[in-house]
CSV table of C-alpha atoms in Angstrom, one decimal:
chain,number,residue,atom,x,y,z
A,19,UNK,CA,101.6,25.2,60.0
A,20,UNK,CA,103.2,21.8,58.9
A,21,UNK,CA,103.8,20.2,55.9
A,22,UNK,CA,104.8,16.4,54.8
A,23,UNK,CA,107.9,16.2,52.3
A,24,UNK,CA,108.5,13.0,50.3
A,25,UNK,CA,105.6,12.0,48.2
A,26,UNK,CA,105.5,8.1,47.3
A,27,UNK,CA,104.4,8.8,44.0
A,28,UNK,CA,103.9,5.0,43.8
A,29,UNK,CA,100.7,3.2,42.6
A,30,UNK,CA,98.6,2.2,45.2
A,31,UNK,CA,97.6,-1.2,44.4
A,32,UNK,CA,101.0,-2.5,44.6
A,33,UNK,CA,102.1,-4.3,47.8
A,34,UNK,CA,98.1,-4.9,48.2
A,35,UNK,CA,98.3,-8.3,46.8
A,36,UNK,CA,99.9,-11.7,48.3
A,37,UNK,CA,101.2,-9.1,51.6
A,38,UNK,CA,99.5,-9.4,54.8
A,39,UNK,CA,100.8,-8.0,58.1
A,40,UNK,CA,101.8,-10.5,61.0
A,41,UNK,CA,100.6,-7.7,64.0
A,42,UNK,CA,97.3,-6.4,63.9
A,43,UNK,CA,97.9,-3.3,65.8
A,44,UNK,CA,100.6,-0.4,65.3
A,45,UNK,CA,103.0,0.0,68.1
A,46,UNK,CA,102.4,3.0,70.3
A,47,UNK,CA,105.6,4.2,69.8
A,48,UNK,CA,105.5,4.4,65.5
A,49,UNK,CA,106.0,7.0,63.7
A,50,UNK,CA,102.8,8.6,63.0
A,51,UNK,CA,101.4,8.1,66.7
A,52,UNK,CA,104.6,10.3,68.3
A,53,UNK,CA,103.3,13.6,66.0
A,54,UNK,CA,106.3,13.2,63.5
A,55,UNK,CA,106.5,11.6,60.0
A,56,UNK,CA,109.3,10.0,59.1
A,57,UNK,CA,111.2,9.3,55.6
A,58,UNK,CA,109.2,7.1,53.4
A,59,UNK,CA,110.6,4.0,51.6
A,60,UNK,CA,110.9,4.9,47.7
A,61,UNK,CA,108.7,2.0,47.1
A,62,UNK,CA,106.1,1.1,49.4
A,63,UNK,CA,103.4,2.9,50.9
A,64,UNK,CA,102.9,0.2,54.2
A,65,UNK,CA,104.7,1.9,57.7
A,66,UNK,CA,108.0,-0.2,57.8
A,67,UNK,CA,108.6,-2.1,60.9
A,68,UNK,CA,110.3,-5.8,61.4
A,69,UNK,CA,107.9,-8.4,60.4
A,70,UNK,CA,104.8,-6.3,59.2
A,71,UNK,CA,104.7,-8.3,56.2
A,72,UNK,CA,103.7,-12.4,56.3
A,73,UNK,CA,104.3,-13.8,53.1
A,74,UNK,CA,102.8,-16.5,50.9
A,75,UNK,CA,103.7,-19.2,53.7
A,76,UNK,CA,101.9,-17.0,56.5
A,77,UNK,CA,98.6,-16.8,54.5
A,78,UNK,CA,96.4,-19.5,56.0
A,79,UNK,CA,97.3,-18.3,59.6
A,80,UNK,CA,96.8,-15.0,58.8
A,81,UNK,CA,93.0,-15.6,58.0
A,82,UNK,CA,92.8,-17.3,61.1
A,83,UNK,CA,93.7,-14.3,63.0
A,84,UNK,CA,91.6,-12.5,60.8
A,85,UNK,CA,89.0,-10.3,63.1
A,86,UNK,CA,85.3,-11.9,62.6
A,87,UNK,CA,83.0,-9.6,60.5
A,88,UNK,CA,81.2,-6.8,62.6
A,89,UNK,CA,78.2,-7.5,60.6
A,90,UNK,CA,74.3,-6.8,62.6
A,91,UNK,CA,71.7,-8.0,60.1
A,92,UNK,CA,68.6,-9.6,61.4
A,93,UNK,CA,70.4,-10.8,64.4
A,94,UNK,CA,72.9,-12.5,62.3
A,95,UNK,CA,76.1,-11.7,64.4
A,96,UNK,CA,78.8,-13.3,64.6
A,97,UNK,CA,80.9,-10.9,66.8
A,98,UNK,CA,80.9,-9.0,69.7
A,99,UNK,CA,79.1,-6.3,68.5
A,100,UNK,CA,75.6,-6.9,69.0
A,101,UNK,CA,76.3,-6.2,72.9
A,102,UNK,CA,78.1,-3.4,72.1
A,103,UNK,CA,75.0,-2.1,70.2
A,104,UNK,CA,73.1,-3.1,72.9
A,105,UNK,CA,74.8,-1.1,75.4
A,106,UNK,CA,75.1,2.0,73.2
A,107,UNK,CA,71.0,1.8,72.5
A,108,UNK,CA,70.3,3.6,75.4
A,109,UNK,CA,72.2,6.7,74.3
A,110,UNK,CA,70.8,6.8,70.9
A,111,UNK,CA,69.3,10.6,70.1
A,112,UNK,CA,68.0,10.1,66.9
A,113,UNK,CA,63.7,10.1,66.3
A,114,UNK,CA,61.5,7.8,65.4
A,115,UNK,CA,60.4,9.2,62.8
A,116,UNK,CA,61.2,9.0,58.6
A,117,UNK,CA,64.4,10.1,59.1
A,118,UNK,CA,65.9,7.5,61.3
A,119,UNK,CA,68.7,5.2,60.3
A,120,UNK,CA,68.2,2.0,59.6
A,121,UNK,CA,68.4,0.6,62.9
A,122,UNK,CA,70.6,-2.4,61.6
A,123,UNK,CA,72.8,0.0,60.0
A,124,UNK,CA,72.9,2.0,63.2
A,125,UNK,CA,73.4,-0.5,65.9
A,126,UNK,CA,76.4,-1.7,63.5
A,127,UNK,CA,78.1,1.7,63.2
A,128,UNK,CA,77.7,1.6,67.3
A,129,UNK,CA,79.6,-1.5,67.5
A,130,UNK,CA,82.5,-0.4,65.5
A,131,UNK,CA,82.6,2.8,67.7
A,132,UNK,CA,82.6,0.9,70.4
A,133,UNK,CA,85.6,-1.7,69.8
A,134,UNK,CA,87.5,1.3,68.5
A,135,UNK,CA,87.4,3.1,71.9
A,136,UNK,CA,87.9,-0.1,73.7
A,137,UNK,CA,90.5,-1.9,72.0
A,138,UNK,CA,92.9,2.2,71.0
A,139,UNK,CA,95.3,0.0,68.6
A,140,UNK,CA,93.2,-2.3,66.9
A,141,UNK,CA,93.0,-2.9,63.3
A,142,UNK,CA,89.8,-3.7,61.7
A,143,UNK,CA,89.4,-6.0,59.1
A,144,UNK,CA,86.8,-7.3,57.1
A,145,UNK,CA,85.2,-3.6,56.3
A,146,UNK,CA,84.2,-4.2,53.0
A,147,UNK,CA,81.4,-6.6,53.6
A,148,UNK,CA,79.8,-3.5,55.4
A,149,UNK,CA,79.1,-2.3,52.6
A,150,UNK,CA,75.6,-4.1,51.6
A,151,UNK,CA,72.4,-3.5,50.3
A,152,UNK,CA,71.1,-1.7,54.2
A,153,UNK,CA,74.4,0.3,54.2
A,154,UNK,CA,74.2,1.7,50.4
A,155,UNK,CA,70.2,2.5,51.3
A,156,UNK,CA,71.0,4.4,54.2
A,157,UNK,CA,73.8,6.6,52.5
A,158,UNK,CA,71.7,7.1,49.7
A,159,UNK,CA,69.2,8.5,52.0
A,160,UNK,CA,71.6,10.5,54.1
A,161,UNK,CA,72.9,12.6,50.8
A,162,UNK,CA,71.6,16.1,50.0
A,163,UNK,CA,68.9,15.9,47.3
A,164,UNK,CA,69.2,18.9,45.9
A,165,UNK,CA,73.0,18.5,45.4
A,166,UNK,CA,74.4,19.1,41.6
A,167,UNK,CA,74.8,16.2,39.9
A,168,UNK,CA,78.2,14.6,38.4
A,169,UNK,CA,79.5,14.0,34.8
A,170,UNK,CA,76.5,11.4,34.4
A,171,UNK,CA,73.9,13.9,35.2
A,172,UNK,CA,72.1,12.1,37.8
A,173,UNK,CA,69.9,13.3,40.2
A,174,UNK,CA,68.7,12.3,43.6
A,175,UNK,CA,65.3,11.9,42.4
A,176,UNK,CA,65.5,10.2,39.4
A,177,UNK,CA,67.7,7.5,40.8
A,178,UNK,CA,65.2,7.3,43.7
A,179,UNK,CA,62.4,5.6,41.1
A,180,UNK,CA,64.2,2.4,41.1
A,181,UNK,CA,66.1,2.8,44.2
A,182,UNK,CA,66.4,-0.7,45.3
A,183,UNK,CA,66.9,-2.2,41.9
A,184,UNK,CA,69.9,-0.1,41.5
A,185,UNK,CA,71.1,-0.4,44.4
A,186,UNK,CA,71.3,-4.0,43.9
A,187,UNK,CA,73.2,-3.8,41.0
A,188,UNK,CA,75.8,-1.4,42.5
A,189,UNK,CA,76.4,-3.8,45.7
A,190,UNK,CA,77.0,-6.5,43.3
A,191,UNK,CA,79.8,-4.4,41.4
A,192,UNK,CA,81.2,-3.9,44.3
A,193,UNK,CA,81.3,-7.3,45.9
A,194,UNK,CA,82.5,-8.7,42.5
A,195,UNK,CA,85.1,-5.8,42.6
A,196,UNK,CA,83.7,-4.4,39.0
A,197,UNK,CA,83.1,-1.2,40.6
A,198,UNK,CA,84.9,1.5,39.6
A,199,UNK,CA,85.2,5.1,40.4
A,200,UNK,CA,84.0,7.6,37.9
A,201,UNK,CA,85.5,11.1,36.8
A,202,UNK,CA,84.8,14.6,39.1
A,203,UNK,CA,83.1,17.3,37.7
A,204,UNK,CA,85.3,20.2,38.4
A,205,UNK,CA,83.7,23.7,39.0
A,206,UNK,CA,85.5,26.9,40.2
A,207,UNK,CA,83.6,28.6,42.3
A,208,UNK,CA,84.4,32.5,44.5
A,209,UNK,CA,86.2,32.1,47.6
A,210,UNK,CA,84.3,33.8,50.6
A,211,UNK,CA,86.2,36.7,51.9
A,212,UNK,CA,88.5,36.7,48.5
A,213,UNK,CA,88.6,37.5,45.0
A,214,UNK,CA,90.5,34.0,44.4
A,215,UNK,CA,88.4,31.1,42.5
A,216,UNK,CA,88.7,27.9,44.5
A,217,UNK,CA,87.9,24.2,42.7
A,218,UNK,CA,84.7,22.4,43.4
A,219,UNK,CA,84.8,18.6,43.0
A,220,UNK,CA,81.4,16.8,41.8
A,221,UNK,CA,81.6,13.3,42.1
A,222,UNK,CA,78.7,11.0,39.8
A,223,UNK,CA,76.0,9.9,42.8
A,224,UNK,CA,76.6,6.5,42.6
A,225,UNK,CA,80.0,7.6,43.8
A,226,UNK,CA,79.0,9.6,46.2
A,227,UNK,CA,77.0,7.0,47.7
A,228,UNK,CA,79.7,4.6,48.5
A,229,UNK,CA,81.9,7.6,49.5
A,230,UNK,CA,79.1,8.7,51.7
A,231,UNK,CA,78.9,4.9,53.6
A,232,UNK,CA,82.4,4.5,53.3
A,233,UNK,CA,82.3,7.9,55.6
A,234,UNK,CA,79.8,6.7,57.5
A,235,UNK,CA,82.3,3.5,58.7
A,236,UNK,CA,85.4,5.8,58.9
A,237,UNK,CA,83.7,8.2,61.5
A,238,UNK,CA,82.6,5.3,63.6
A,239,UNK,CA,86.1,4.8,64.0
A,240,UNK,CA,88.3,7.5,63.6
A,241,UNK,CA,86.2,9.6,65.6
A,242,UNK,CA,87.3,8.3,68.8
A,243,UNK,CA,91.3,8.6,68.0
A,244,UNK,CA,90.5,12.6,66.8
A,245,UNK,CA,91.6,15.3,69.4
A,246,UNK,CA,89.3,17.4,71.2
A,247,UNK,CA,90.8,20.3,69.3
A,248,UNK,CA,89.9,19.2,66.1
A,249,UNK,CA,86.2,20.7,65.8
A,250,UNK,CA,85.6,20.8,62.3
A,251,UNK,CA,83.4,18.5,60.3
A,252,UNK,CA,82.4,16.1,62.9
A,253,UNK,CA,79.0,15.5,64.8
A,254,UNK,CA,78.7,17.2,68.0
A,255,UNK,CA,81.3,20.1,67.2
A,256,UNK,CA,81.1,23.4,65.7
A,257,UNK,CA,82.9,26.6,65.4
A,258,UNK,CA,80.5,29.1,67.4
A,259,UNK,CA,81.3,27.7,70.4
A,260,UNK,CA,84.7,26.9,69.9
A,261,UNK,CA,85.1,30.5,68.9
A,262,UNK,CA,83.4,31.7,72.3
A,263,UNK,CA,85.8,29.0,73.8
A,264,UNK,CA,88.7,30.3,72.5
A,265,UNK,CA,87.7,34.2,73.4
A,266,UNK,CA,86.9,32.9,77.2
A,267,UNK,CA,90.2,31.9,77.2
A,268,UNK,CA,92.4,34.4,75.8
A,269,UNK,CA,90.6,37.0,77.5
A,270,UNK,CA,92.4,35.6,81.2
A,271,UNK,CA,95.6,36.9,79.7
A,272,UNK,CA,97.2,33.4,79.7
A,273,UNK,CA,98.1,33.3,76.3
A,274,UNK,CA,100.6,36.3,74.9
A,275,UNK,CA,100.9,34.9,71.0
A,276,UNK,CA,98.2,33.9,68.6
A,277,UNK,CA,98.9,31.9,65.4
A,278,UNK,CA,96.1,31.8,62.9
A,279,UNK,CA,97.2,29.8,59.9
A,280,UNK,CA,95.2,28.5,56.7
A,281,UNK,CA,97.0,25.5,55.0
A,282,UNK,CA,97.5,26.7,51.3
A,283,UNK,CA,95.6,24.5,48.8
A,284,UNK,CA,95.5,21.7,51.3
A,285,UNK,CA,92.8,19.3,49.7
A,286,UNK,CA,95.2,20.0,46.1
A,287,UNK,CA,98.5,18.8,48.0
A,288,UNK,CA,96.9,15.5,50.4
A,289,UNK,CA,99.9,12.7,49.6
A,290,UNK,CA,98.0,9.6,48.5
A,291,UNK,CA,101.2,8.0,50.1
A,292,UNK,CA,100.7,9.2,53.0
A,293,UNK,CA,97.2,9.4,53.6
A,294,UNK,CA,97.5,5.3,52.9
A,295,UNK,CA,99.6,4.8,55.6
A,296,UNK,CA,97.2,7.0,57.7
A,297,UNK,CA,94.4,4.9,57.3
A,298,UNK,CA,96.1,1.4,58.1
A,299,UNK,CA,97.0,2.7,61.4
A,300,UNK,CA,93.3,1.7,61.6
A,301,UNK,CA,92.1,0.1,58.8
A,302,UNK,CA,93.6,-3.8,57.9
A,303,UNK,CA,90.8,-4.2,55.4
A,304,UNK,CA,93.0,-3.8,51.9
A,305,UNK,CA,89.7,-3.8,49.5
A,306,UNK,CA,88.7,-1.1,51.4
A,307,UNK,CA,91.7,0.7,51.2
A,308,UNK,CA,91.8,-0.2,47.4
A,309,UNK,CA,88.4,1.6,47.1
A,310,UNK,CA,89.3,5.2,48.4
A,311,UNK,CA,92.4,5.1,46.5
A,312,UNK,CA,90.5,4.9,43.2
A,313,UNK,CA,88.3,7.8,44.8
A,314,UNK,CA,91.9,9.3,45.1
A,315,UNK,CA,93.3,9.0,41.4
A,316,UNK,CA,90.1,9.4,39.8
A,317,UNK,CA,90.4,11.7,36.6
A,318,UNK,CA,89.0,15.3,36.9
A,319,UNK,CA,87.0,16.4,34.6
A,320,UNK,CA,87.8,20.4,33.7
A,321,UNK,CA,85.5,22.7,32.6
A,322,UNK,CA,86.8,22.8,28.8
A,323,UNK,CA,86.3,19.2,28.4
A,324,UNK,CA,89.9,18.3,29.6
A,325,UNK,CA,90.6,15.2,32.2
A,326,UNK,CA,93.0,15.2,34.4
A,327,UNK,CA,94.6,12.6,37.2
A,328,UNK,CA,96.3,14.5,39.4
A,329,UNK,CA,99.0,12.8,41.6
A,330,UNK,CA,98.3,14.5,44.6
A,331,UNK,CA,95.2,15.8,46.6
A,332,UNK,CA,91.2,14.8,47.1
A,333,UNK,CA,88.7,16.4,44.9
A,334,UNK,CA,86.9,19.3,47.6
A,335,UNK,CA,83.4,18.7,47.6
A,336,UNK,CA,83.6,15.3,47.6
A,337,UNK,CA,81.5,12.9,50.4
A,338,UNK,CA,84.6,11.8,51.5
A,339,UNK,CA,86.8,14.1,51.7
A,340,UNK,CA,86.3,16.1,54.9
A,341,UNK,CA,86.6,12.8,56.8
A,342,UNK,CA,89.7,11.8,54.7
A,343,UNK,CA,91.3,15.5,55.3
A,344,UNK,CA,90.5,15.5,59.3
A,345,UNK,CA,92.4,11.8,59.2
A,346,UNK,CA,95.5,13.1,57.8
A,347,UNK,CA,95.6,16.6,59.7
A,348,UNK,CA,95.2,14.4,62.6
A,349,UNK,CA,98.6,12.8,62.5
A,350,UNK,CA,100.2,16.0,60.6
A,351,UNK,CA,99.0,18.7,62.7
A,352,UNK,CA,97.0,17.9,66.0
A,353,UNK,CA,99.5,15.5,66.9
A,354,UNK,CA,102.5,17.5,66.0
A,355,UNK,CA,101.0,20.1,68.1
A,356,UNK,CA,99.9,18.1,70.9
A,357,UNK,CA,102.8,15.9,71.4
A,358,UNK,CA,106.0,18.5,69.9
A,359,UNK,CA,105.1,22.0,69.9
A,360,UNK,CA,103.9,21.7,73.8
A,361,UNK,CA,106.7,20.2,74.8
A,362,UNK,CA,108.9,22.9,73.7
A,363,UNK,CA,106.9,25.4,74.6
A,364,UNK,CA,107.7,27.3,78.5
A,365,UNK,CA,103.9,28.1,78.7
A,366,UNK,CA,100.3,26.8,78.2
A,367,UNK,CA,99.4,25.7,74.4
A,368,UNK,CA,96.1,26.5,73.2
A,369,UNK,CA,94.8,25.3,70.0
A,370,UNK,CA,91.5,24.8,67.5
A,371,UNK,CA,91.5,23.3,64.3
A,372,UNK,CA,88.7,23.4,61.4
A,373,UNK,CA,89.6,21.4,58.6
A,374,UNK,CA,92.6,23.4,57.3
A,375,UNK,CA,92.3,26.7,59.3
A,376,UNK,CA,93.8,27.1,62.6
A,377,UNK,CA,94.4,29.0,65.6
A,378,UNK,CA,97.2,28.2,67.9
């Protein structure tokens, strides 16, 4: 249904060093917040506005206006958030039982959700110091054990014998920024419904267990901005009763035309330009930006022993790519949708999204 034309082809990491934005939150009336994309700049990957950039000389007030970590460890807090989580206790669903999150972990997931819903524009900073020992522990725990492993062959299991030991040695690659990201094991596997292979994307688990609290942190925030319409790999949503939904409402007679559209190799095409910009409208935190852009060009590992870097697209199956995909359709599709097509349309709009299928 819509496509994005221009790829940076730059390398990420440039413009990530000795840059720093004056603003800390998008204007509503950019780019990517109206529903349409426009041109990029040959050589940067930042949106383009009139003072986004502070240099050298704006450093040491930049860090002042830096946002305070949103960190709840042992009532350690040195933000807001810790009434936030209080507030948001109350509405908590999960047991108390083995499987519940950490409750550190979970009260600081809550405050993040919360300042995002509050505060529509802001731009959180600080991200990466989320990512601790309590974090790693609980995304480790929140993976599928039985998953196949990656080019390392590790398994959930084995890495479980010395769980904390290992993850202690992981959080200190990554706070001394010596982590990096390792190749996908690619496997084709049958398309349901076709006789066309699709690509299946194995990440080693290590990776996958900083992609999965990375996710964890991207949800808490993103999920707030994401249209109603957009139903698919989120928590509380699902495609049964969208699909009941949807035949409620086309059975009125309302609606005359139905457009059902499947983006063609969508997780293959993603614009690593693009899907930086993306994430800033939110994120201001550029280590963590840094970090899924080496999930990005990671090499691919092929099944005869070849590896690849592909300049373009997010290995499917990996933890974070659903989250990464729903992010991107968000300003290229829902919005378009939402804020164009509607407007131009003489009748009532209807429209579901799941991932990169569609019914409009």
């Amino acid at each position: 249904m819509a496509s994005v034309q221009g790829s940076t082809g730059v390398d990420q990491d440039r413009g990530m060093r000795g840059e720093k934005r004056t603003d800390d939150c998008p204007g509503e009336g950019s780019a990517l917040n109206s529903g349409r994309l426009a041109p990029t700049p040959p050589e940067e990957i930042y949106l383009q506005r009139i003072n986004d950039f502070q240099r050298n000389e704006g450093s040491a007030k930049g860090e002042q206006e830096s946002d305070p970590p949103i960190v709840v460890r042992d009532g350690n807090t040195d933000h807001m958030a810790k009434g936030w989580a209080e507030r948001q206790s109350g509405q908590s669903t999960h047991a108390r039982d083995t499987n519940t999150p950490d409750q550190s972990v979970s009260s600081t997931l809550s405050a993040l959700r919360a300042k995002a819903e509050q505060q529509p524009e802001h731009r959180f900073r600080s991200l990466c110091r989320l990512l601790d020992h309590q974090m790693l522990r609980e995304a480790f725990a929140r993976l599928k054990r039985k998953a196949a492993p990656g080019i390392d062959g590790m398994v959930h299991a084995e890495y479980a014998q010395n769980l904390d030991e290992r993850l202690a040695a992981l959080e200190m690659r990554l706070k001394a920024g010596r982590y990096r990201a390792m190749s996908v094991k690619r496997r084709w596997i049958a398309k349901p419904g076709s006789s066309k292979m699709r690509p299946l994307g194995i990440p080693v688990l290590e990776d996958k267990i900083v992609q999965q609290a990375v996710k964890m942190i991207l949800e808490a925030i993103w999920d707030v901005d994401f249209v109603d319409e957009s139903i698919g790999y989120r928590s509380g949503t699902g495609a049964r009763q969208s699909s009941q939904d949807l035949g409620n409402a086309l059975y009125g007679g309302t609606y005359r035309w139905v457009v059902e559209a499947d983006i063609r190799g969508f997780f293959d095409h993603i614009d690593h330009g693009w899907m930086v910009r993306m994430l800033e409208e939110r994120i201001a935190d550029h280590s963590l930006i840094r970090l899924m852009v080496k999930w990005l060009k990671a090499g691919v590992l092929e099944e005869d022993g070849q590896v690849v870097h592909p300049a373009t697209g997010t290995p499917q199956g990996g933890v974070i790519s659903p989250v990464l995909a729903n992010i991107y359709l968000h300003f290229v599709q829902d919005l378009w949708i939402k804020k164009v097509v509607t407007k131009r349309c003489k009748g009532q709009v209807l429209f579901r999204r799941y991932a990169d299928d569609s019914v409009v």
